[in-house]
Every structure is written in structure tokens, then in C-alpha cells.
Tab-separated table of C-alpha atoms and ligand atoms in Angstrom:
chain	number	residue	atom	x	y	z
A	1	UNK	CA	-43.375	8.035	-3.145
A	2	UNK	CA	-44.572	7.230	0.055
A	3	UNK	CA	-42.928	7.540	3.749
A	4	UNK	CA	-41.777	3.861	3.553
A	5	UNK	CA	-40.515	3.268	0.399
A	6	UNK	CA	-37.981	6.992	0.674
A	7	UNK	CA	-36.674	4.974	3.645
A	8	UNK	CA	-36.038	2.302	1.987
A	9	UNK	CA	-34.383	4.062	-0.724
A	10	UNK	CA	-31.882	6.304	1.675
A	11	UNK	CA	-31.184	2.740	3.300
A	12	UNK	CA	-30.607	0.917	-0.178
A	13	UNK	CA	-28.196	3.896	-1.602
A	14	UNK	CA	-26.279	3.899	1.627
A	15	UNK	CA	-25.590	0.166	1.536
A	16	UNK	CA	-25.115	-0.029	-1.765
A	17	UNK	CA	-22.186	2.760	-1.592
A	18	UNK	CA	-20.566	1.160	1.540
A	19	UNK	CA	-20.702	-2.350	-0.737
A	20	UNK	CA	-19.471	-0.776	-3.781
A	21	UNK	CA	-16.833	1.371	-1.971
A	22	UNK	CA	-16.658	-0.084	1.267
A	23	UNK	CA	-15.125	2.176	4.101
A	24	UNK	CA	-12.507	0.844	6.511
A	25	UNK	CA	-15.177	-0.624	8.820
A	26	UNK	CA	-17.012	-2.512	5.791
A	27	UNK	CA	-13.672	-4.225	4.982
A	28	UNK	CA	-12.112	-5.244	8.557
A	29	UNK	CA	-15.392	-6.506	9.249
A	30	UNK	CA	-15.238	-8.941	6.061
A	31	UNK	CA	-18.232	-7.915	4.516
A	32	UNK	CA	-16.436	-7.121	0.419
A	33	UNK	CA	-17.171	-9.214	-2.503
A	34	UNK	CA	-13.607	-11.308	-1.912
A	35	UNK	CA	-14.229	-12.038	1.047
A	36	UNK	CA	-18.070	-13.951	0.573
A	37	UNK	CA	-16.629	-15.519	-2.559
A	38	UNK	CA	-12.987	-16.718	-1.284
A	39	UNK	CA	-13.569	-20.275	-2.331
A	40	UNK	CA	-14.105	-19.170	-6.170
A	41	UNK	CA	-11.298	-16.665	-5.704
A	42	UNK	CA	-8.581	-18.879	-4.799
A	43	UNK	CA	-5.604	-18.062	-3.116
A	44	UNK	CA	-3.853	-14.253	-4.156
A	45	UNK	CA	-0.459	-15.393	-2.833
A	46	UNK	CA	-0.182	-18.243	-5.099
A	47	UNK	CA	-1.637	-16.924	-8.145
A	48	UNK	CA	-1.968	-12.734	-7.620
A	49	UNK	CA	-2.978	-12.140	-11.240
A	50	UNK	CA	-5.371	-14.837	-11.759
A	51	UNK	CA	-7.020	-14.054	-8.202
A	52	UNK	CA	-7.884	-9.905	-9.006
A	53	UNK	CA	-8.681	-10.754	-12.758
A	54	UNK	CA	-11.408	-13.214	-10.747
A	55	UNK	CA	-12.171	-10.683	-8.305
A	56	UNK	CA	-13.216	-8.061	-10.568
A	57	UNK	CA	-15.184	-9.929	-12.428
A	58	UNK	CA	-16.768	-11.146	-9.637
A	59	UNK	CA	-17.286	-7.658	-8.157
A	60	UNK	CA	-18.746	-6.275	-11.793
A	61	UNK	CA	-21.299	-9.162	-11.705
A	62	UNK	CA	-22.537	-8.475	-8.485
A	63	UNK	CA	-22.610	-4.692	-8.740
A	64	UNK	CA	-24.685	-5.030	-11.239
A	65	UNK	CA	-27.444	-6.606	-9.194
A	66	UNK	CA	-27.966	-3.761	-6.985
A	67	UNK	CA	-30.481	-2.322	-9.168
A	68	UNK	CA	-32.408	-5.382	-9.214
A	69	UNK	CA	-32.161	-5.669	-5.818
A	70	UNK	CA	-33.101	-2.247	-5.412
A	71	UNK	CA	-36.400	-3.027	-8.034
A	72	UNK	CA	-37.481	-6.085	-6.057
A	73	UNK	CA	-37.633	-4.421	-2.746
A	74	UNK	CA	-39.794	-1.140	-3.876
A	75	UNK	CA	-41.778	-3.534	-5.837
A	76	UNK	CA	-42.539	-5.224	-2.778
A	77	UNK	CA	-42.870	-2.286	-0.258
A	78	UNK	CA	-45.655	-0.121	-2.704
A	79	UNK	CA	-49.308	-0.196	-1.949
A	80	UNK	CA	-50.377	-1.444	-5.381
A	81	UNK	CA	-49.039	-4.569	-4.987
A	82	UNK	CA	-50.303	-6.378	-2.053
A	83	UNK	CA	-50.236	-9.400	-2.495
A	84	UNK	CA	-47.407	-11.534	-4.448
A	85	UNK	CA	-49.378	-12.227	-7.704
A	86	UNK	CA	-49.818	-8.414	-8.538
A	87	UNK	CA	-45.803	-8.780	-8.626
A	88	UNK	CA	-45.592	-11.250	-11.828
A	89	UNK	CA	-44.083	-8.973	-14.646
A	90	UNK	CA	-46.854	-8.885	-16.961
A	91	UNK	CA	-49.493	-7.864	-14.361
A	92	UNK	CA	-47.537	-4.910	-13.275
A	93	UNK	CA	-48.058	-1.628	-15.076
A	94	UNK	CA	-45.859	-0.530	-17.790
A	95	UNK	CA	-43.457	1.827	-15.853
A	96	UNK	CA	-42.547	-1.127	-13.249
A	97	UNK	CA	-42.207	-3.055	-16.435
A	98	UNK	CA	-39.760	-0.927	-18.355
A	99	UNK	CA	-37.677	-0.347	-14.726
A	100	UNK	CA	-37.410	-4.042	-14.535
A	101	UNK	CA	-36.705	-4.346	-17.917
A	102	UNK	CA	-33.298	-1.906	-17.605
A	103	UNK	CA	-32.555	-4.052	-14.222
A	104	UNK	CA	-31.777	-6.961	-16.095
A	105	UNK	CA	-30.463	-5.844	-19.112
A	106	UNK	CA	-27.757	-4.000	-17.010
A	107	UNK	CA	-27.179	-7.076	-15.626
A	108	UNK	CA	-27.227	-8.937	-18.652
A	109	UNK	CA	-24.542	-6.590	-20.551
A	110	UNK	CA	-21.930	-7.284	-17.173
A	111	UNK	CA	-22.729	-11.015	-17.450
A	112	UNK	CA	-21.967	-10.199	-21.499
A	113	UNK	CA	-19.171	-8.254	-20.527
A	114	UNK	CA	-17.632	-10.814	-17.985
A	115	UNK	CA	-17.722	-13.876	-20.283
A	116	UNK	CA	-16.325	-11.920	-23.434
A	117	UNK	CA	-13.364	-11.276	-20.469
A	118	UNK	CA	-13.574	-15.129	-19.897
A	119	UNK	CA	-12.959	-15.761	-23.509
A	120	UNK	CA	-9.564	-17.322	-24.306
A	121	UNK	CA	-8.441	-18.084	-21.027
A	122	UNK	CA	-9.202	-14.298	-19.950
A	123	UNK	CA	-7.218	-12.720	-22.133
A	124	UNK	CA	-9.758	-10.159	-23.067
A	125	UNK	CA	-9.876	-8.903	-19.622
A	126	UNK	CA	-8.515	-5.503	-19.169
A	127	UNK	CA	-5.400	-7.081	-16.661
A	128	UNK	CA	-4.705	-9.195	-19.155
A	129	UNK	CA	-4.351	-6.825	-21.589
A	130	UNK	CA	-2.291	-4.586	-20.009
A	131	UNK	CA	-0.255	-7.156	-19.204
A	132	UNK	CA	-0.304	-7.533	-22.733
A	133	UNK	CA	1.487	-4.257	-23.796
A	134	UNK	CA	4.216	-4.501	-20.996
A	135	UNK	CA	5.083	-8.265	-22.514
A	136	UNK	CA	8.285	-8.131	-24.519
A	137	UNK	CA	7.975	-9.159	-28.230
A	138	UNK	CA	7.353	-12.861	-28.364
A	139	UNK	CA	6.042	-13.139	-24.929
A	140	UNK	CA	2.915	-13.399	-23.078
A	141	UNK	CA	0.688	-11.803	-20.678
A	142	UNK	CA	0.556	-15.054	-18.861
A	143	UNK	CA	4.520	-15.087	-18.875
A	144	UNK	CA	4.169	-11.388	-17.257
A	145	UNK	CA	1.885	-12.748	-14.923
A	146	UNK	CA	4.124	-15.450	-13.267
A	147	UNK	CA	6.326	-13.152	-12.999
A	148	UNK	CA	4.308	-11.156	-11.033
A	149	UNK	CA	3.125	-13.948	-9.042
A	150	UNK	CA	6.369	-15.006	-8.215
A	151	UNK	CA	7.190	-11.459	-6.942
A	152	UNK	CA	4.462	-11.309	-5.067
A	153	UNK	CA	4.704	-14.485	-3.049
A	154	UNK	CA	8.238	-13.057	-1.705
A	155	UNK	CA	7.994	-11.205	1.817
A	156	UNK	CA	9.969	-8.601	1.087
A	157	UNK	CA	7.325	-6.392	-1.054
A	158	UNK	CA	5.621	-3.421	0.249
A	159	UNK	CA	2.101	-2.955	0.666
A	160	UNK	CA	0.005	-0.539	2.460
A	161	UNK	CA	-3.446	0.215	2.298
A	162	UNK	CA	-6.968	-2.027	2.551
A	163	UNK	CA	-7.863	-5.261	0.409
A	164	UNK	CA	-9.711	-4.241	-2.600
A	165	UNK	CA	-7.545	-0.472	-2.589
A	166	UNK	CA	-3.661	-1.810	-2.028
A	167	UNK	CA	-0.763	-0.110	-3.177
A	168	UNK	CA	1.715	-3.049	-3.953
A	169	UNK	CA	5.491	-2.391	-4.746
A	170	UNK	CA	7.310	-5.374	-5.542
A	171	UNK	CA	11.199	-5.881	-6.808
A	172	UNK	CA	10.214	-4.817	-10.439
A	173	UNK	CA	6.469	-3.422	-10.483
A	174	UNK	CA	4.042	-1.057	-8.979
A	175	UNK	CA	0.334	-2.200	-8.729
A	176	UNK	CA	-3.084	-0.514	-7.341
A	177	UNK	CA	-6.106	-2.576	-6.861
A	178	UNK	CA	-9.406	-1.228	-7.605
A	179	UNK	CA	-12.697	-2.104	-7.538
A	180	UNK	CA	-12.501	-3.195	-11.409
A	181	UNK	CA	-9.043	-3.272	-12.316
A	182	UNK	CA	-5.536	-3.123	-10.965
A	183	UNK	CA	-3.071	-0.842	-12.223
A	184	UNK	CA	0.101	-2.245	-13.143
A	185	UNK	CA	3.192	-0.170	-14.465
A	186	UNK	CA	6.824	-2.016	-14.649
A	187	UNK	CA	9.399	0.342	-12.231
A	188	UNK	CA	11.718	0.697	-14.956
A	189	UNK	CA	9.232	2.750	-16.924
A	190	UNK	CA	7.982	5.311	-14.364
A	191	UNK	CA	7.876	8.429	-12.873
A	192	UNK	CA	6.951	9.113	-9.567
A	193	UNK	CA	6.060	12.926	-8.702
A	194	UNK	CA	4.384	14.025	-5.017
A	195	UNK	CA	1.482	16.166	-6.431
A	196	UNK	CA	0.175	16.665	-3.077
A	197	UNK	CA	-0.255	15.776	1.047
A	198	UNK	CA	-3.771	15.675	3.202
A	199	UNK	CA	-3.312	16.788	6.893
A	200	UNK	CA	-5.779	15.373	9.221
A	201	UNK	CA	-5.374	16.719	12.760
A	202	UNK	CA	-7.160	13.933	14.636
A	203	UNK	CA	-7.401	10.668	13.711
A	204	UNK	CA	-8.240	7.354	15.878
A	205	UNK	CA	-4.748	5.914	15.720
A	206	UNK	CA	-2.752	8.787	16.845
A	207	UNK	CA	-2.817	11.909	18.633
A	208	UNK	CA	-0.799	13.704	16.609
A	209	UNK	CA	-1.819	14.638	13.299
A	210	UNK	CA	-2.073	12.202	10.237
A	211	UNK	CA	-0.389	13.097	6.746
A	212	UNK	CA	-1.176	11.382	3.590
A	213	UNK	CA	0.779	11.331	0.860
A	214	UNK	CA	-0.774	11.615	-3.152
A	215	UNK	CA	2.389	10.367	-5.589
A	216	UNK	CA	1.454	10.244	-8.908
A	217	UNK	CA	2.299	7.111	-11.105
A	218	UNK	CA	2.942	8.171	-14.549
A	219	UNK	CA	4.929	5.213	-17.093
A	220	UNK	CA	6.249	6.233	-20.517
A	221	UNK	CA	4.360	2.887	-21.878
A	222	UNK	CA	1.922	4.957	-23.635
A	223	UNK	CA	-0.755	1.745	-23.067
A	224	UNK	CA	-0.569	2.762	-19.198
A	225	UNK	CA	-2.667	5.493	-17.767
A	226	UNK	CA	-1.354	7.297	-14.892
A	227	UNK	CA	-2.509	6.622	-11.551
A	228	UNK	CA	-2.475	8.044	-8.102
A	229	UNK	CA	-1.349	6.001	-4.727
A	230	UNK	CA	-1.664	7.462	-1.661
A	231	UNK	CA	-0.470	6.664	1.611
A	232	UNK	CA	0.302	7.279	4.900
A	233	UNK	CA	3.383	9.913	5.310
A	234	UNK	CA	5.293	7.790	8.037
A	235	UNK	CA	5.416	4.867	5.557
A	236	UNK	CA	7.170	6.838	3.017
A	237	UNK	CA	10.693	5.539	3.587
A	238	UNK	CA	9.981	2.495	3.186
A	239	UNK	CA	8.509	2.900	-0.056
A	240	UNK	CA	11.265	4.794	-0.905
A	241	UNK	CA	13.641	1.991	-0.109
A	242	UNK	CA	11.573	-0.553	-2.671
A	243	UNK	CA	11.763	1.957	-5.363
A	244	UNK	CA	14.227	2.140	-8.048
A	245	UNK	CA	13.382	5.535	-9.503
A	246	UNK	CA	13.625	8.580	-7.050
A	247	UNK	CA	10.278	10.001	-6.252
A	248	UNK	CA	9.769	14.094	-7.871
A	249	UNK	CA	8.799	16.649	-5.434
A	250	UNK	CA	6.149	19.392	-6.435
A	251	UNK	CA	7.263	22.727	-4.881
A	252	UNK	CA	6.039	23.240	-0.968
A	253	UNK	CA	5.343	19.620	-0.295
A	254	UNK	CA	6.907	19.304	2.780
A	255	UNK	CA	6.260	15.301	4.170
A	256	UNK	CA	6.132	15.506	7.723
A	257	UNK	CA	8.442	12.178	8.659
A	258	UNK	CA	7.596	10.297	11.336
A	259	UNK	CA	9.896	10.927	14.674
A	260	UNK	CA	12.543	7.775	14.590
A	261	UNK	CA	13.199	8.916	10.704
A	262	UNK	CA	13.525	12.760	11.538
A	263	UNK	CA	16.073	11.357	14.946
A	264	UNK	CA	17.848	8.817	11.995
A	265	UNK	CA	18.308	12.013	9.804
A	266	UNK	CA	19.850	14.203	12.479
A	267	UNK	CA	21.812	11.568	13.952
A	268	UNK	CA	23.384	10.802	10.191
A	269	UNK	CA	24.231	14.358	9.722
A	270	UNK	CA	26.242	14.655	13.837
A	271	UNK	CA	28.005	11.300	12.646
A	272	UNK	CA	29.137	12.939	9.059
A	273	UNK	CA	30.471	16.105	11.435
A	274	UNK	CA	31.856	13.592	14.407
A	275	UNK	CA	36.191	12.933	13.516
A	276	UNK	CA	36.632	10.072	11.020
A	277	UNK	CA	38.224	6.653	12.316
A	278	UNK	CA	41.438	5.212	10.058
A	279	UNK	CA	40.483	1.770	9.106
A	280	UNK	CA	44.186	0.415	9.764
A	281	UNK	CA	45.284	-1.864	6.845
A	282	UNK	CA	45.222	-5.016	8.836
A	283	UNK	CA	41.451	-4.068	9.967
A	284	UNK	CA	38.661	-6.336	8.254
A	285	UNK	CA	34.812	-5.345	7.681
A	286	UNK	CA	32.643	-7.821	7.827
A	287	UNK	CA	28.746	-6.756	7.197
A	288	UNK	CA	26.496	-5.128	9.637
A	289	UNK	CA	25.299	-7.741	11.839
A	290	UNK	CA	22.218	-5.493	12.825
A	291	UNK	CA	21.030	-5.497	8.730
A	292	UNK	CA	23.316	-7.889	7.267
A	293	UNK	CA	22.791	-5.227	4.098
A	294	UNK	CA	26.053	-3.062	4.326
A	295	UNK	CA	29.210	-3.092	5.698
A	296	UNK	CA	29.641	-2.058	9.217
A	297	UNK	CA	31.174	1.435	8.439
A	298	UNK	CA	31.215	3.057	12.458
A	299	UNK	CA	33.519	2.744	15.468
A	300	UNK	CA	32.944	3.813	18.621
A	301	UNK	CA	35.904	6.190	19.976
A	302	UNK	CA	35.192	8.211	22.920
A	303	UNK	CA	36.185	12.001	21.409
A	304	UNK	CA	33.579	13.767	23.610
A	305	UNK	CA	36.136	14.076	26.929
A	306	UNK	CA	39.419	12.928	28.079
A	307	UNK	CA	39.998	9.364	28.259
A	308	UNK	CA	39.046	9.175	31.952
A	309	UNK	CA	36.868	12.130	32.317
A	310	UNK	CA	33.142	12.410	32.035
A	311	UNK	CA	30.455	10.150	31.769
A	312	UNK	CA	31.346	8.032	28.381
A	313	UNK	CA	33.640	5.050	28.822
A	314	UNK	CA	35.952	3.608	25.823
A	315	UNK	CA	34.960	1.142	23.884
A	316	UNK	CA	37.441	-1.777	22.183
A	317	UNK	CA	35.158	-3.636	20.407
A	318	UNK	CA	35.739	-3.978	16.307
A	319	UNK	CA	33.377	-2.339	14.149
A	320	UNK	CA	30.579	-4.506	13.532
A	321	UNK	CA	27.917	-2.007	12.966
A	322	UNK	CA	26.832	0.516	10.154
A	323	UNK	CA	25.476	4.096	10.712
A	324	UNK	CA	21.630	2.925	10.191
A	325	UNK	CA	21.538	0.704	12.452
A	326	UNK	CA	23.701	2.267	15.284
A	327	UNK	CA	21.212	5.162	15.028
A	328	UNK	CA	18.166	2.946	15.680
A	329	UNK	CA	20.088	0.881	18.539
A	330	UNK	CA	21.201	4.744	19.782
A	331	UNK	CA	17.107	5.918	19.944
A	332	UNK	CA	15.916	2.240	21.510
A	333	UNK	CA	17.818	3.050	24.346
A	334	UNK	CA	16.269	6.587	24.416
A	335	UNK	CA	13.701	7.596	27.107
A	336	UNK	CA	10.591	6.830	24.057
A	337	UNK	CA	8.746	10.141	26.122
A	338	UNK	CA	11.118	12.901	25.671
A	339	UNK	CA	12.551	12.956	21.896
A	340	UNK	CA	13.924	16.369	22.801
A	341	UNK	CA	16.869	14.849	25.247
A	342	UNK	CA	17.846	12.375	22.514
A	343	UNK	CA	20.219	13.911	20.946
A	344	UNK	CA	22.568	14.868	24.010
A	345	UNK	CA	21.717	11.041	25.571
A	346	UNK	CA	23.778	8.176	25.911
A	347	UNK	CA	23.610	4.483	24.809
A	348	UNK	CA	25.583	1.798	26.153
A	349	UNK	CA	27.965	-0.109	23.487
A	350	UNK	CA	25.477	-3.030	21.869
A	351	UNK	CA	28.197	-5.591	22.569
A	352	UNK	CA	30.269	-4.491	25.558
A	353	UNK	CA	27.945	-2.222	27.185
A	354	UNK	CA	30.348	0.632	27.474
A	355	UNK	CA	28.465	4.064	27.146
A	356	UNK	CA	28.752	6.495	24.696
A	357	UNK	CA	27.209	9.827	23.226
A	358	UNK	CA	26.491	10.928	19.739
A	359	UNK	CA	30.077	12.573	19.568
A	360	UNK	CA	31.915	9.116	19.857
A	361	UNK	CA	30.548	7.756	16.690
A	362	UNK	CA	32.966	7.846	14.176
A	363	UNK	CA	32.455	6.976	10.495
A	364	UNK	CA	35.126	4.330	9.233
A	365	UNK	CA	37.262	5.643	6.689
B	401	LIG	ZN1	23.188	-2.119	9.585
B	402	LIG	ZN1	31.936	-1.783	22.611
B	403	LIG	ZN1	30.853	10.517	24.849
């Protein structure tokens, strides 16, 4: 092989990998199969299934070009063939004949492969046919698949993670997108289990160090394999909160939470020591107006001092808040540079401004 065409193979491998696996870069700078073929692709928040059953399709097609691609350059670049008409196939000798040969049958058998898919409105295609085995008896994968879609469209899911490789965790199912499929498992039917956590100690976006999280996906539908999602430790409560089924621990995983959610977690446990507050019978509770999710359930009574000692003032207002979201108002009004002094700081009252410390919050009872 001569100087050139090892270049040129280094050079093909490497953009081949960063097109079949694009890193980060690859993908924020648009250059994936979705994004060159959007117009085919349609729209994934109107119709999510039909979109990634296009998109890997798409994506197995032109995968299976690179080795064409690859043929037609080294074909070019070696010294036999200088000029175009020693290129024709049946001038070439019979090893560049038989390596063009397995170019295009590779190519042929995805083209095979994608239209058998395409057969009966797609339902041969591997989405589809999971679908299949999670549709209840007398439905369809296509009913399954509006019901997805409709799921989807709604703001409220969780994703995290790149186009192409997105963990997606809507009211009823868990999906991962890959390059040729995207596993689906219904949240009734699975377990979650954290087999394991990567530390990174430096990473672009933050000084301190990065933790990822690997939870493994297992369903007891025997038609779905188990499957790995992995994400970034500081977004784990929030997956949490979209899951129905509590997530297994392996032993000594230890998930370093991000600060506000290791503050929330100490300032839940002062409030459950703090005195309780009496709701009196006449007293109503109307919902948190800082989630509109649960019922306010604190008041603020200043405990910490005498009435007119000290630094805390009383407050009169009714309870209008719950625990959460008192504990997020209490660390916004924290100096954000030294976490250590939250704890013993002091907030003012969110509606009449009157200050008070972490022993004045008082769960309603
Ligand atoms: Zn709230
Ligand atoms: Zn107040
Ligand atoms: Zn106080």
C-alpha cells in the first residue's frame, strides 16, 4: 500500500467512526444522518415512532455505503489506475473486482433489508415489532405507537442525552435511541437496578468532577432485551420523579447528588426535627402556590429565640407553602458561593419579607 493511499485509509476509518457513532462535536455541529435528511424524516414531535423507524432505516442505508465509498476513493488514489477508463469494472483486475463486488452486495442486502422493513406499512421493522409484543390482545403496534406519540408531544417527559443516543421517560414508557433501533419497555413492566457510576474529574462544563450514572433496564416482557441508560448523576432526581418503579441499588454505589439536592435533603431532615405546628380546625390548605403539586404543609413560627430577641422576626402569614419548595426559596436566597453557611442562614418570608432561620420552619400537622 503506498504512503497515500494508508492516509487515506486512517482518514476514511476515522470519519467513518465519527459518522457512524458521532461524538458530541459531530452532533451539535449537525453533521448525523437526521439531520441531512430532515425533510424525509418528518417531524419526531408529531409522529415519534414513525420518525426513528425512518431514521434507522435511513441510517442502515447509508452506513452501508461507506465501503463503497471507501472502494471508490482507493480505486482512484492507486498508481495502476491513472486515468478514469482503467476504473470501468471489467478492466480492473480481479481482486478490485471481487472488493467491489462485496461493496455492493453489502449494500444491496441493507437496501433488501430496509424494504422487507417497508413491507406492510413497516411492520416488519424491528420497532414495530416490539411494539408488537407490548400490544394488548386485539391491538396494534400502530395503536401502541399513538400512544407513544401522544406521550411524547407532552412537555412534561424527561430526556437527557444527544439526538441519535436519548434516554426518553415519558408518563408510561422508557425508550433509548440507537443508531438502529430504539429500545422501548412499558414502566409497568420494569426493573431498574444502578449496576454502576463513571467519575470523571475534569470535564469542560464543570470544575468539579462529573458522575455518570449506568441503570440497567430489565422488563419481565420476555420479547424485551435489557438495556443500559446512562446519565449524568445530577439529573438523577428528576428521573426519579418520572418513574413509577423505584430504582435498585447495587452495593457501594454511592451517587454523588448535585449541591441544591444534598441542601434539599438536609434541610427536609432539620424541618422533620424543627416543633410541629397544630393546623387549628378552622385553618384551610390550599395547594402550594410555589408547585401547585401538594398541599402547602409548613408555617413559619419563629422557635429559634424569644419573640423579640435575636435576629428572626415573626411571621403571620397562612401557610401557603410546602417543604420542597420552601427549601429551594430558603437556598435562592443563600450566598450561591459559600454552601457551607447555608444551613445556619436566613431567608426573608416569600410573602411578607419577615426573616427567618431553618429552626422556624414548622411542618403542619
Ligand atoms: Zn411546593
Ligand atoms: Zn410571612
Ligand atoms: Zn429564627
Amino acid at each position: 500500500m503506498s504512503d497515500t493511499a494508508a492516509i487515506y485509509t486512517v482518514a476514511y476509518i476515522l470519519i467513518s467512526v465519527c459518522l457512524v457513532a458521532p461524538p458530541t462535536e459531530f452532533v451539535s455541529l449537525g453533521l448525523t444522518v437526521q439531520n441531512v435528511l430532515s425533510g424525509y424524516l418528518g417531524s419526531e414531535d408529531l409522529n415519534f415512532i414513525y420518525y426513528h423507524i425512518k431514521r434507522t432505516t435511513a441510517t442502515l442505508i447509508f452506513h452501508s455505503l461507506l465501503p463503497l465509498g471507501y472502494y471508490i476513493g482507493l480505486l482512484l488514489l492507486s498508481d495502476k489506475h491513472t486515468n478514469l477508463a482503467d476504473c470501468l469494472p471489467w478492466k480492473l483486475d480481479i481482486y478490485w473486482q471481487l472488493s467491489l463486488a462485496s461493496c455492493i452486495i453489502i449494500h444491496l442486502a441493507a437496501v433488501t433489508l430496509a424494504l422487507y422493513w417497508h413491507r406492510k406499512k413497516w411492520s416488519n421493522h424491528p420497532i414495530a415489532r416490539t411494539l408488537k409484543y407490548h400490544a394488548p390482545s386485539g391491538s396494534t403496534w400502530m395503536a401502541m405507537a399513538s400512544s407513544i406519540n401522544v406521550e411524547f408531544r407532552r412537555i412534561d417527559k424527561f430526556t437527557t442525552g444527544v439526538l441519535g443516543r436519548r434516554i426518553i421517560v415519558t408518563d408510561s414508557w422508557i425508550m433509548k435511541t440507537a443508531a438502529y433501533y430504539v429500545h422501548i419497555a412499558h414502566q409497568q413492566d420494569i426493573h431498574l437496578t444502578l449496576t454502576g457510576t463513571e467519575e470523571h474529574d475534569l470535564s469542560h462544563e464543570s470544575y468539579h468532577g462529573v458522575q455518570y450514572l449506568n441503570i440497567t433496564v430489565t422488563s419481565i416482557n420476555s420479547h424485551v432485551n435489557p438495556f443500559v441508560i446512562r446519565l449524568n448523576a445530577t439529573e438523577y432526581s428528576d428521573l426519579k420523579e418520572k418513574l413509577h418503579s423505584p430504582i435498585r441499588m447495587a452495593r457501594d454505589v454511592v451517587i454523588k447528588q448535585s449541591l441544591s439536592d444534598r441542601f434539599l435533603d438536609a434541610f427536609k431532615k432539620q424541618v422533620d426535627e424543627n416543633d410541629v405546628f397544630v393546623k387549628p380546625p378552622d385553618m384551610e390548605l390550599e395547594p402550594c402556590i410555589g408547585c401547585m403539586q401538594v398541599t402547602a404543609n409548613v408555617k413559619l413560627v419563629k422557635l429559634c429565640d424569644d419573640l423579640t430577641e435575636g435576629d428572626c422576626v415573626p411571621c403571620y402569614c397562612r401557610p401557603m407553602w410546602c417543604r420542597e419548595c420552601m427549601g429551594k426559596w430558603f437556598a435562592s436566597r443563600q450566598d450561591q458561593s459559600a454552601p457551607e453557611n447555608w444551613m445556619s442562614g436566613k431567608s426573608p418570608c416569600p410573602t411578607c419579607r419577615a426573616r427567618f432561620c431553618m429552626l422556624d420552619i414548622c411542618k403542619i400537622v
